[in-house]
Tab-separated table of C-alpha atoms and ligand atoms in Angstrom:
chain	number	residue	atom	x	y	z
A	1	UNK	CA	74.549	-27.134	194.315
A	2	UNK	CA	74.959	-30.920	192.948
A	3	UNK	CA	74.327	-29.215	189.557
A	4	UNK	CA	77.731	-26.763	190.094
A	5	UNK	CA	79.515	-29.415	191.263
A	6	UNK	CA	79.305	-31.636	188.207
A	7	UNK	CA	79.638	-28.678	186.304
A	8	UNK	CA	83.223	-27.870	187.940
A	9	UNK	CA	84.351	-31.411	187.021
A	10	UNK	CA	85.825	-30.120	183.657
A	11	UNK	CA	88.010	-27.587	185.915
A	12	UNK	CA	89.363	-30.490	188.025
A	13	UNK	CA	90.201	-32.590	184.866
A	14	UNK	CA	91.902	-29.161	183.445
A	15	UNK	CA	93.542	-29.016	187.032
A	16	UNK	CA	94.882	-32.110	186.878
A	17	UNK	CA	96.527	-32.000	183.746
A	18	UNK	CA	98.031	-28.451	184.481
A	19	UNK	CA	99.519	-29.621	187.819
A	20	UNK	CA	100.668	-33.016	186.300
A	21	UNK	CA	102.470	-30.351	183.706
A	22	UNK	CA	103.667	-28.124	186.191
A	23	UNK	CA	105.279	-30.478	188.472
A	24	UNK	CA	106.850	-32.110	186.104
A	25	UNK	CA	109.228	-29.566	186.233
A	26	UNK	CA	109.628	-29.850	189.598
A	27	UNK	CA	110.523	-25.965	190.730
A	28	UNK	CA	106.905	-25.320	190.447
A	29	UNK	CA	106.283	-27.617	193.094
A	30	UNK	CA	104.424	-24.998	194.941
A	31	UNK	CA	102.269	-23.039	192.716
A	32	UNK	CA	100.824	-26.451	192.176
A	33	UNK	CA	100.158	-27.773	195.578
A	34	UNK	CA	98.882	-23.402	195.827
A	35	UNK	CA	96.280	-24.399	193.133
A	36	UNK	CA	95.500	-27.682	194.616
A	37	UNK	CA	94.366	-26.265	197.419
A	38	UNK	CA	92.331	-23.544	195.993
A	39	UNK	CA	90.232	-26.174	194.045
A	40	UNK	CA	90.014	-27.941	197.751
A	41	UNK	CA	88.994	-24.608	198.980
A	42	UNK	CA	86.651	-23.807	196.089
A	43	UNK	CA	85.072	-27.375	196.768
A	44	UNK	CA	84.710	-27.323	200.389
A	45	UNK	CA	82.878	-23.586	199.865
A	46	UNK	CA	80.444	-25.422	197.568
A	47	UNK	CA	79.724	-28.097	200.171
A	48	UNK	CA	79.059	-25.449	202.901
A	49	UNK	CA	76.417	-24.158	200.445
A	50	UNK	CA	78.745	-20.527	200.135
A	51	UNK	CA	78.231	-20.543	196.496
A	52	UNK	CA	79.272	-17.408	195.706
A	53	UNK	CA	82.589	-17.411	197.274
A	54	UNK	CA	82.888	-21.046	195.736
A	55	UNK	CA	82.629	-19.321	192.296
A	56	UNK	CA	84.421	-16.540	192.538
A	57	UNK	CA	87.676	-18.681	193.300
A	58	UNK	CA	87.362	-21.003	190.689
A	59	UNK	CA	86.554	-17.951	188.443
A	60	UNK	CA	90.092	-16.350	189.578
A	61	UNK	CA	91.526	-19.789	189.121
A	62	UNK	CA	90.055	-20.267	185.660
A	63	UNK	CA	91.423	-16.559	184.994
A	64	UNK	CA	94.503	-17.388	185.876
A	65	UNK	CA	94.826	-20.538	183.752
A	66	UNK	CA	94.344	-18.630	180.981
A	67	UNK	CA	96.625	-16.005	180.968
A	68	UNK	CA	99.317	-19.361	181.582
A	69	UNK	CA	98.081	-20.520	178.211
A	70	UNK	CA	99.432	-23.947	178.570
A	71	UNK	CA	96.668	-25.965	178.646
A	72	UNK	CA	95.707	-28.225	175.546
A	73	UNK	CA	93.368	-27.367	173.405
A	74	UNK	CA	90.657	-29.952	174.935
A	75	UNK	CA	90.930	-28.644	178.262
A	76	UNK	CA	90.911	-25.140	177.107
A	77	UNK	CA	87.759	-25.686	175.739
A	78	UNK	CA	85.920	-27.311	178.681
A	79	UNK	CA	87.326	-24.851	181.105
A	80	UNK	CA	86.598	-21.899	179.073
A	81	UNK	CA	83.066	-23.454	178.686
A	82	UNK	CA	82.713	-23.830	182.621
A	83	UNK	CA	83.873	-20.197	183.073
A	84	UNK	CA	80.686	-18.998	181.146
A	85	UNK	CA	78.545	-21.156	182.668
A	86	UNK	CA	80.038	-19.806	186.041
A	87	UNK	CA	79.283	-16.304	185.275
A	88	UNK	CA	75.459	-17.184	184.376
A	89	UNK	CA	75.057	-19.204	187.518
A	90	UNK	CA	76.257	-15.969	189.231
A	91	UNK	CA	73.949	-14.019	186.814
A	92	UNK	CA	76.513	-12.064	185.062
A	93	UNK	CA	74.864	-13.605	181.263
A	94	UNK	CA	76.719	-10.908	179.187
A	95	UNK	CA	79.966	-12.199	180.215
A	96	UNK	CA	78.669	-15.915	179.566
A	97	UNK	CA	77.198	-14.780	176.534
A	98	UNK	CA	80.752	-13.226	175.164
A	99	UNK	CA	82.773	-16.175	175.893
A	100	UNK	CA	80.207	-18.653	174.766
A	101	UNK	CA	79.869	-17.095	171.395
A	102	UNK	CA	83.808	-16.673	171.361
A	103	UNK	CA	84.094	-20.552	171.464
A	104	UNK	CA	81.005	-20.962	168.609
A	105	UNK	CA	83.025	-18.458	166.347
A	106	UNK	CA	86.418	-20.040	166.934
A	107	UNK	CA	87.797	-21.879	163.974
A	108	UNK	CA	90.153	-23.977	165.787
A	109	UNK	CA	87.011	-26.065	167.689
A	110	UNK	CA	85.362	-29.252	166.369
A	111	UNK	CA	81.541	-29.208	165.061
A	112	UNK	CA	80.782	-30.934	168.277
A	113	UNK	CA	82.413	-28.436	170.422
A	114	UNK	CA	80.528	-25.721	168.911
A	115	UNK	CA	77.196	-27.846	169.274
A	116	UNK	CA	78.239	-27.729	172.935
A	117	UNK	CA	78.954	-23.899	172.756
A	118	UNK	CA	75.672	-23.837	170.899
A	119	UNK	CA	74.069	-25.630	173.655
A	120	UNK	CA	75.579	-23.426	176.811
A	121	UNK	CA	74.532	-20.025	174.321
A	122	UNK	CA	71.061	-21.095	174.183
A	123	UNK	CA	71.271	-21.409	177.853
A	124	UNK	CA	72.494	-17.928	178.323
A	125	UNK	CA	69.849	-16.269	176.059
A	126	UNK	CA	66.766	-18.205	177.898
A	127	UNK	CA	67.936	-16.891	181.262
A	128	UNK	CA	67.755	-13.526	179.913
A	129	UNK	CA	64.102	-14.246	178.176
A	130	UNK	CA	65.747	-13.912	174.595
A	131	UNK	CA	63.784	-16.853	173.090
A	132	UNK	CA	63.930	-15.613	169.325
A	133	UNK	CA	67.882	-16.389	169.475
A	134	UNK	CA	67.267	-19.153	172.273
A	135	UNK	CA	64.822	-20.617	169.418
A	136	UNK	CA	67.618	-20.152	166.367
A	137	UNK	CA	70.134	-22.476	168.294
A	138	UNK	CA	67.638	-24.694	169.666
A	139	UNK	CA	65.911	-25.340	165.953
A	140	UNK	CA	69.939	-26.209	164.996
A	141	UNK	CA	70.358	-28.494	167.321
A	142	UNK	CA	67.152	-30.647	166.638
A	143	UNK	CA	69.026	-32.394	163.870
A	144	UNK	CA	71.689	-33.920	166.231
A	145	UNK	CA	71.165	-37.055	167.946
A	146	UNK	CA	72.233	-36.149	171.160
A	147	UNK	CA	71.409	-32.712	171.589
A	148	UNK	CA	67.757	-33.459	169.591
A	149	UNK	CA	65.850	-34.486	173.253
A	150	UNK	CA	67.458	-31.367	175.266
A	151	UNK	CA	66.344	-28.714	172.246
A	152	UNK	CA	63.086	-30.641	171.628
A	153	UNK	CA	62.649	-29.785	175.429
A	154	UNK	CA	63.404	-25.842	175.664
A	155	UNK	CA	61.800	-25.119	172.578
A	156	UNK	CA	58.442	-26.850	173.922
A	157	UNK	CA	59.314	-24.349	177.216
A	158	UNK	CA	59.747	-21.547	175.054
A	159	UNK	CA	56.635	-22.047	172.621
A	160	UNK	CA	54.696	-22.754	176.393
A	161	UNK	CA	55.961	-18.860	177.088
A	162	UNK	CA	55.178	-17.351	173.740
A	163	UNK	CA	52.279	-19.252	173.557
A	164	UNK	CA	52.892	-20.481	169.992
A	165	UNK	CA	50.583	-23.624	170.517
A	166	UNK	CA	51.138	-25.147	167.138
A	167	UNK	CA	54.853	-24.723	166.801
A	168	UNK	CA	54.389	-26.186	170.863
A	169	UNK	CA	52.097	-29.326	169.644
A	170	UNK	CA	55.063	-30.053	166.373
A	171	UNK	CA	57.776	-30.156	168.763
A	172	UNK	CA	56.141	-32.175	171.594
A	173	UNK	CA	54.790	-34.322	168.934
A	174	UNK	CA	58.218	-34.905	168.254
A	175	UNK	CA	59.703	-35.536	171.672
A	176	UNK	CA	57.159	-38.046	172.110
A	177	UNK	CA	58.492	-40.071	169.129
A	178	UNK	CA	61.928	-39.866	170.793
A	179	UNK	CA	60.724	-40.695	174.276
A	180	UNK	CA	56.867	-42.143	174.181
A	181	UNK	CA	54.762	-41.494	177.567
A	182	UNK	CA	52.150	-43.446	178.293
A	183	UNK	CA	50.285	-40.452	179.762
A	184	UNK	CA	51.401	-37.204	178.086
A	185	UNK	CA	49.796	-34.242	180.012
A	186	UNK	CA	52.110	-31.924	178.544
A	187	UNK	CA	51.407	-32.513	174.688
A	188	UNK	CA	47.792	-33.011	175.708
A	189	UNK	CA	47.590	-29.611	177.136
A	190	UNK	CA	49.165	-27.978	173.965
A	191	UNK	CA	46.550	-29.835	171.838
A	192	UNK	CA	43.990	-27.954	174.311
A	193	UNK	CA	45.939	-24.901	173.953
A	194	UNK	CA	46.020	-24.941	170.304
A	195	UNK	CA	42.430	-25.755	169.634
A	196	UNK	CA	40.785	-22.963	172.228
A	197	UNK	CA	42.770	-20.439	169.720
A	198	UNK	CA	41.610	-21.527	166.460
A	199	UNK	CA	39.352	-18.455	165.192
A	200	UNK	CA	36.119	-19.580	163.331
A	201	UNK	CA	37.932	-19.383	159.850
A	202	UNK	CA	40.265	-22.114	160.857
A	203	UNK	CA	40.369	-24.631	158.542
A	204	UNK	CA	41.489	-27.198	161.221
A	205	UNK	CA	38.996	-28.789	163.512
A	206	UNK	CA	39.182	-28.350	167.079
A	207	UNK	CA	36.918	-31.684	167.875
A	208	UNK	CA	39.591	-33.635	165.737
A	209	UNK	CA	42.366	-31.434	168.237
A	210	UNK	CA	40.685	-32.522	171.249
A	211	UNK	CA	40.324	-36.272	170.681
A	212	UNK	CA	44.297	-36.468	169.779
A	213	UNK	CA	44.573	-34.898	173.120
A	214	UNK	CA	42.345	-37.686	174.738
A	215	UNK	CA	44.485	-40.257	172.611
A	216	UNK	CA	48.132	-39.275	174.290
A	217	UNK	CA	46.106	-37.904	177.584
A	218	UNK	CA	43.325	-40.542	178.472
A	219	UNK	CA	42.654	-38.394	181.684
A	220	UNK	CA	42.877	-34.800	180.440
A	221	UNK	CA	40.078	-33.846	181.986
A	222	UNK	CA	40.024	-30.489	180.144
A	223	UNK	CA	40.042	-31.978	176.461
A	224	UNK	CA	36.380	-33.658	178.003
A	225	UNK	CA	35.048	-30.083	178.941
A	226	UNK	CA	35.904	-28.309	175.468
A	227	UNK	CA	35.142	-31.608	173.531
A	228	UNK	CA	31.409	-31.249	176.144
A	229	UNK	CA	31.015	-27.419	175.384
A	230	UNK	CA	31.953	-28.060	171.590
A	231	UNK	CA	29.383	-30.855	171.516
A	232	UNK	CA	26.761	-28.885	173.297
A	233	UNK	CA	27.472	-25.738	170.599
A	234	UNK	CA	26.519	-28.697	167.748
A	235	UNK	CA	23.219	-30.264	169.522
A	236	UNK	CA	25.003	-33.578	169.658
A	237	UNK	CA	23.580	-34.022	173.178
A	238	UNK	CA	24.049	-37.778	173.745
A	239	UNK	CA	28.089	-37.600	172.725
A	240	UNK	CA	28.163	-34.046	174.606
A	241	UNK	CA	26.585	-36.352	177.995
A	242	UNK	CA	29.202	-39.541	177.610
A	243	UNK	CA	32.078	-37.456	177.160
A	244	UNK	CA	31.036	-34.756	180.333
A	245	UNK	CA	30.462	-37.719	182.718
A	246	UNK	CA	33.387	-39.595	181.672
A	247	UNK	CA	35.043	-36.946	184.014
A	248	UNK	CA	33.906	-38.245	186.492
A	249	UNK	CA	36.369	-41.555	185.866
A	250	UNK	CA	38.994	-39.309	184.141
A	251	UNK	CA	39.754	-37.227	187.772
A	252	UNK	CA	36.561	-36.892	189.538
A	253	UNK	CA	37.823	-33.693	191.918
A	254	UNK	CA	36.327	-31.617	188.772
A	255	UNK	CA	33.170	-32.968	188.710
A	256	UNK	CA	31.817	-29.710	189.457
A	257	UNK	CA	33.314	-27.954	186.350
A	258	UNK	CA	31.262	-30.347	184.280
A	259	UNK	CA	27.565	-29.766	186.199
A	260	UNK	CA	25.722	-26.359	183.940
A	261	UNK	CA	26.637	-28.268	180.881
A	262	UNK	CA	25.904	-31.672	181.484
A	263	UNK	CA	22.874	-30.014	183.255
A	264	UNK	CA	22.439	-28.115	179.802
A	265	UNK	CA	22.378	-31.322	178.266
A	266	UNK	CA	19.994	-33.354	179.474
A	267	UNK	CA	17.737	-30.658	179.989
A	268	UNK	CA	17.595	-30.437	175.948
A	269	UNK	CA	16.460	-34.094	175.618
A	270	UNK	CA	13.951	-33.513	178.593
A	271	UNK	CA	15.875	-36.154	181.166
A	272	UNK	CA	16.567	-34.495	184.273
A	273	UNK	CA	15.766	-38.023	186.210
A	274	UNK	CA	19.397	-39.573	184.625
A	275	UNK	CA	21.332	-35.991	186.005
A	276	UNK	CA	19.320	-36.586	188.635
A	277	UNK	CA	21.051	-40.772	189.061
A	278	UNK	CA	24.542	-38.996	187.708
A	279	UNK	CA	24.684	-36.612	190.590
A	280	UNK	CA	23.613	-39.367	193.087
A	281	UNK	CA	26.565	-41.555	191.772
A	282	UNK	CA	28.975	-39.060	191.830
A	283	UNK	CA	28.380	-37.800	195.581
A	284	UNK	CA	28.405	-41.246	196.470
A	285	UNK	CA	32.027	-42.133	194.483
A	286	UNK	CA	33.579	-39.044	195.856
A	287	UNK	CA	32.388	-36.782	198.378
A	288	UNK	CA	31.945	-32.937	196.500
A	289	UNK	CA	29.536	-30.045	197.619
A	290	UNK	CA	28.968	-29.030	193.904
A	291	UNK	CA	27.407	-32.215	193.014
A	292	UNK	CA	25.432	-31.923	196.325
A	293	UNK	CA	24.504	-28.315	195.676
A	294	UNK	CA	23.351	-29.560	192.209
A	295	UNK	CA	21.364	-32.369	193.619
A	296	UNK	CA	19.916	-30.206	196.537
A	297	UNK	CA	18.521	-27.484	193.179
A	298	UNK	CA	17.352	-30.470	191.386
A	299	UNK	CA	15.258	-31.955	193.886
A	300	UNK	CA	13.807	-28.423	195.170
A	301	UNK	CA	12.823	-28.507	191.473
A	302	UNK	CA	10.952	-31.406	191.348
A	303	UNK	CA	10.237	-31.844	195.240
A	304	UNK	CA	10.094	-28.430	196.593
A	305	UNK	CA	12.341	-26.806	199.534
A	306	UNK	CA	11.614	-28.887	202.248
A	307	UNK	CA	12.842	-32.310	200.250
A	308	UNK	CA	15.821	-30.455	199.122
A	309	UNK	CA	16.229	-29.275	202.702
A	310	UNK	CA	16.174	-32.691	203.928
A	311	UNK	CA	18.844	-34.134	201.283
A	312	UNK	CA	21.256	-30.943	202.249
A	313	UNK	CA	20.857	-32.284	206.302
A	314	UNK	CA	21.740	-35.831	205.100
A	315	UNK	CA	24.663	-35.014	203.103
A	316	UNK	CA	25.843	-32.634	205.665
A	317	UNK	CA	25.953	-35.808	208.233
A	318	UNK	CA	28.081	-37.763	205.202
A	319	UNK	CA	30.085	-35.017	203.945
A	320	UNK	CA	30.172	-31.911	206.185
A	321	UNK	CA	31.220	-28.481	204.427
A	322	UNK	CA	30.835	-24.677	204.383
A	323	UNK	CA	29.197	-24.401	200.958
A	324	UNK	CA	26.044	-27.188	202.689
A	325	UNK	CA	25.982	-25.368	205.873
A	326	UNK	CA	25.684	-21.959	203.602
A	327	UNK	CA	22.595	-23.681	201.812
A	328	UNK	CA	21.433	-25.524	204.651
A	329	UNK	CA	21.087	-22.589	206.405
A	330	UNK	CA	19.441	-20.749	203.688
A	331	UNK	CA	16.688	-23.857	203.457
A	332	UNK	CA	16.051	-22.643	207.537
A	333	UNK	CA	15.512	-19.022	206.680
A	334	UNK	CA	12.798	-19.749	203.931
A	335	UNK	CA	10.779	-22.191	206.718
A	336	UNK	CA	11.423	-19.852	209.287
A	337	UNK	CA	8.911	-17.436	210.892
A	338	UNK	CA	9.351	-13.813	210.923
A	339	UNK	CA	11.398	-13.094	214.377
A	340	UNK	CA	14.371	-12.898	216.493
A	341	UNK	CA	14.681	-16.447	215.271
A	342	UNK	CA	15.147	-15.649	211.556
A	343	UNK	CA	16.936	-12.303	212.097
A	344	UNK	CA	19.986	-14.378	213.694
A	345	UNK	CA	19.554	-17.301	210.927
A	346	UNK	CA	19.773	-14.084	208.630
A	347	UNK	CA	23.097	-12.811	210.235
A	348	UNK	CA	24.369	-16.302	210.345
A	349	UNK	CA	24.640	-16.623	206.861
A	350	UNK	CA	25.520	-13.779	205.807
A	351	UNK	CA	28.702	-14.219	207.729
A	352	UNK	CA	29.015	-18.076	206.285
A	353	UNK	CA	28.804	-16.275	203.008
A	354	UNK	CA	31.141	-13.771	203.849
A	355	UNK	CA	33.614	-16.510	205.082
A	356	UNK	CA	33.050	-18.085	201.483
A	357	UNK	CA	33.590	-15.284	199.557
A	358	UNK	CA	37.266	-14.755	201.125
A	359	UNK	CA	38.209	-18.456	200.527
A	360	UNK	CA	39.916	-19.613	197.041
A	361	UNK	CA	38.216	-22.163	195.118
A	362	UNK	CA	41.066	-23.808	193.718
A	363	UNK	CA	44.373	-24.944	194.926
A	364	UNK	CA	47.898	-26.362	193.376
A	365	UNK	CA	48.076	-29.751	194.788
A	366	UNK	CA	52.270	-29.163	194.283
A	367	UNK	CA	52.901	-25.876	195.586
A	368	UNK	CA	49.750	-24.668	197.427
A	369	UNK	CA	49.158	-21.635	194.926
A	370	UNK	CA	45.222	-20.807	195.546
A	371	UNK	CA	43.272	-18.732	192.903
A	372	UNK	CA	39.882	-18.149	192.417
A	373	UNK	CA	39.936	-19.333	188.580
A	374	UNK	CA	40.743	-22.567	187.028
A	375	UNK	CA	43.879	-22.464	185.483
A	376	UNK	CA	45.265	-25.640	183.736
A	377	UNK	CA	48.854	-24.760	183.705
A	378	UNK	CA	49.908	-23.714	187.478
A	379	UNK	CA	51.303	-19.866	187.634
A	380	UNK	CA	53.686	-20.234	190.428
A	381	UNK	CA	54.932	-23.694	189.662
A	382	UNK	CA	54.485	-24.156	185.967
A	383	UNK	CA	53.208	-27.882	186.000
A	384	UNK	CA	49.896	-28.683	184.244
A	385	UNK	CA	47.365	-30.293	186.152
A	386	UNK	CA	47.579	-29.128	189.490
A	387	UNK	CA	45.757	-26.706	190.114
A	388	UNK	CA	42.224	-28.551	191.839
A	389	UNK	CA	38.442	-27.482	192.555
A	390	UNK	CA	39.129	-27.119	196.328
A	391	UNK	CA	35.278	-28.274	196.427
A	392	UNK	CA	36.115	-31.985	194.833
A	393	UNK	CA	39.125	-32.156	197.256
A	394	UNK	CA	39.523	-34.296	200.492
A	395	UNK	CA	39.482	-31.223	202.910
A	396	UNK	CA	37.472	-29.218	201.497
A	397	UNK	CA	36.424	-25.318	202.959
B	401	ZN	ZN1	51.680	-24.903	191.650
């Protein structure tokens, strides 16, 4: 609402000139105290949040204006500019769209007033998904100091939809020149984008991709998984191993994304004791029943059940969960005797791993969108990043 009031400033300044005009002559005293209070009305509806009545008054007002045709050439502009932007805000685009493109064709405006034209078309065509034309006006306006952030911007959002990653990587390479971050998840996530759809012919290489996308991004954690899995593909096992558990100082919630390969890893240069000290430091830095799972495999491995049993009752003490109780649980039913005993420790968890089944093992930490996947760009929200193992979280199921 903030947004349409600001946006209605150009009206009042075209209001203000018009009634200074019209009272000036003094017998139209009262069609300009009538518009006055129409713009007080219109005002007053917008601060009462009723929008749409709000909007169609200033609409008939602006209509009205018009067909008096007195207004200078400025104003005229600015309010004519408003009115489209009014009928977008109230959804009605193709009427936006014909008087925005009205003002771009008209040769009585300056070059900057048809950059601003430009600006409120591209506007139009996003909210109705055309991006090709969106793009066109955009890629225009790059050029021009002050427009060159605010196109820089939709065109990244529009390469994010058509999932153009490299024209995506170009132009956030090129807001960041404009405005440098000191931790730029966006570009980072394009760089990720971009080098999971290089095909095998590519002459670019996706390693090189993915350590840019550490450079801008020290904590992407998901440059460190493709750059691990990449690593893995090439035998490099000790560089796969230091960039997988780096992870765990990057954002240690996904820990547990990182566990088959690192396992992977040092299971090719026979040294299952150091996963073995990795997962012990990670449970201890921050509580997660993957790395205990992991642990609890590894040391029914090497120990047997009854070892790994006993770890899974500890941690279950530090760190209770569903996922320990589940394997807990399971630990009970291979000790257990044949009998009424086992039969309910059988029923038990199959209904713990029922319960499991239903829950979601990741979460938006923004807008509480739950999914079952990983996803590194949030489908309800749109931000990148926020979508968490619900296992590494605080509360975990
Ligand atoms: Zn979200």
């Amino acid at each position: 609402m903030l947004e349409l009031l600001f946006l209605l400033l150009p009206i009042a300044a075209a209001y203000g000139w018009y009634m200074g005009y019209r009272s000036a002559k003094k017998d139209q005293d009262d069609i300009s105290n009538k518009l006055s209070r129409d713009y007080v009305t219109g005002v007053n509806f917008l601060l009462s949040n009723q929008t749409e009545k709000a909007v169609d008054l200033f609409l008939d007002m602006l209509q009205k204006q018009e067909s008096e045709n007195e207004i200078e050439s400025r104003s005229q502009f600015e309010a004519e500019l408003t009115l489209g932007n009014l009928f977008r805000s109230r959804g009605e685009v193709d009427r936006a769209l014909r008087i925005h493109q009205a003002l771009d064709n008209n040769p009585n405006y300056s070059f900057e007033q048809k950059l601003l034209a430009k600006q409120q078309l591209a506007k139009d065509f996003m909210s109705v998904g055309f991006f090709d034309r969106a793009e066109n006006l955009y890629i225009m306006m790059v050029d021009e100091p002050d427009f060159a952030e605010g196109a820089l911007q939709q065109l990244a959002i529009i390469y994010q939809k058509t999932k153009e990653w490299k024209k995506a990587v170009n132009v956030a390479e090129k807001l960041a020149k404009i405005s440098p971050q000191q931790n730029n998840i966006a570009l980072a996530q394009y760089y990720c984008e971009y080098a999971a759809s290089l095909g095998a012919e590519s002459k670019e290489n996706p390693l090189e991709i993915l350590q840019r996308a550490l450079a801008v991004s020290p904590n992407c954690v998901r440059a460190s998984i493709m750059l691990g899995d990449l690593l893995l593909k090439q035998e490099d096992y000790p560089r796969a191993i230091g960039v997988l558990e780096n992870v765990l100082k990057q954002n240690p919630s996904y820990v547990g994304e990182i566990l088959p390969a690192l396992k992977a890893a040092y299971q090719k240069m026979a040294q299952n004791d150091n996963f073995e000290l990795f997962l012990i430091r990670a449970s201890r830095e921050n509580p997660n029943s993957s790395v205990d799972l992991a642990l609890a495999d590894l040391i029914a491995e090497k120990d047997g059940r009854s070892a790994a049993q006993t770890q899974v009752y500890h941690q279950l003490q530090l760190n209770p969960s569903l996922f320990l109780f589940h394997r807990f649980i399971q630990y009970q039913i291979e000790g257990a005797e044949e009998g009424r005993g086992k039969e309910s420790l059988i029923l038990l968890h199959k209904i713990v791993g029922e319960r499991i089944k239903q829950s979601f093992d990741y979460r938006c930490t923004n807008c509480g969108y739950q999914s079952h996947k990983l996803m590194w760009c949030c489908p309800s929200c749109r931000q990148w990043e926020t979508v968490k193992p619900i296992r590494g979280l605080d509360n975990q199921a």
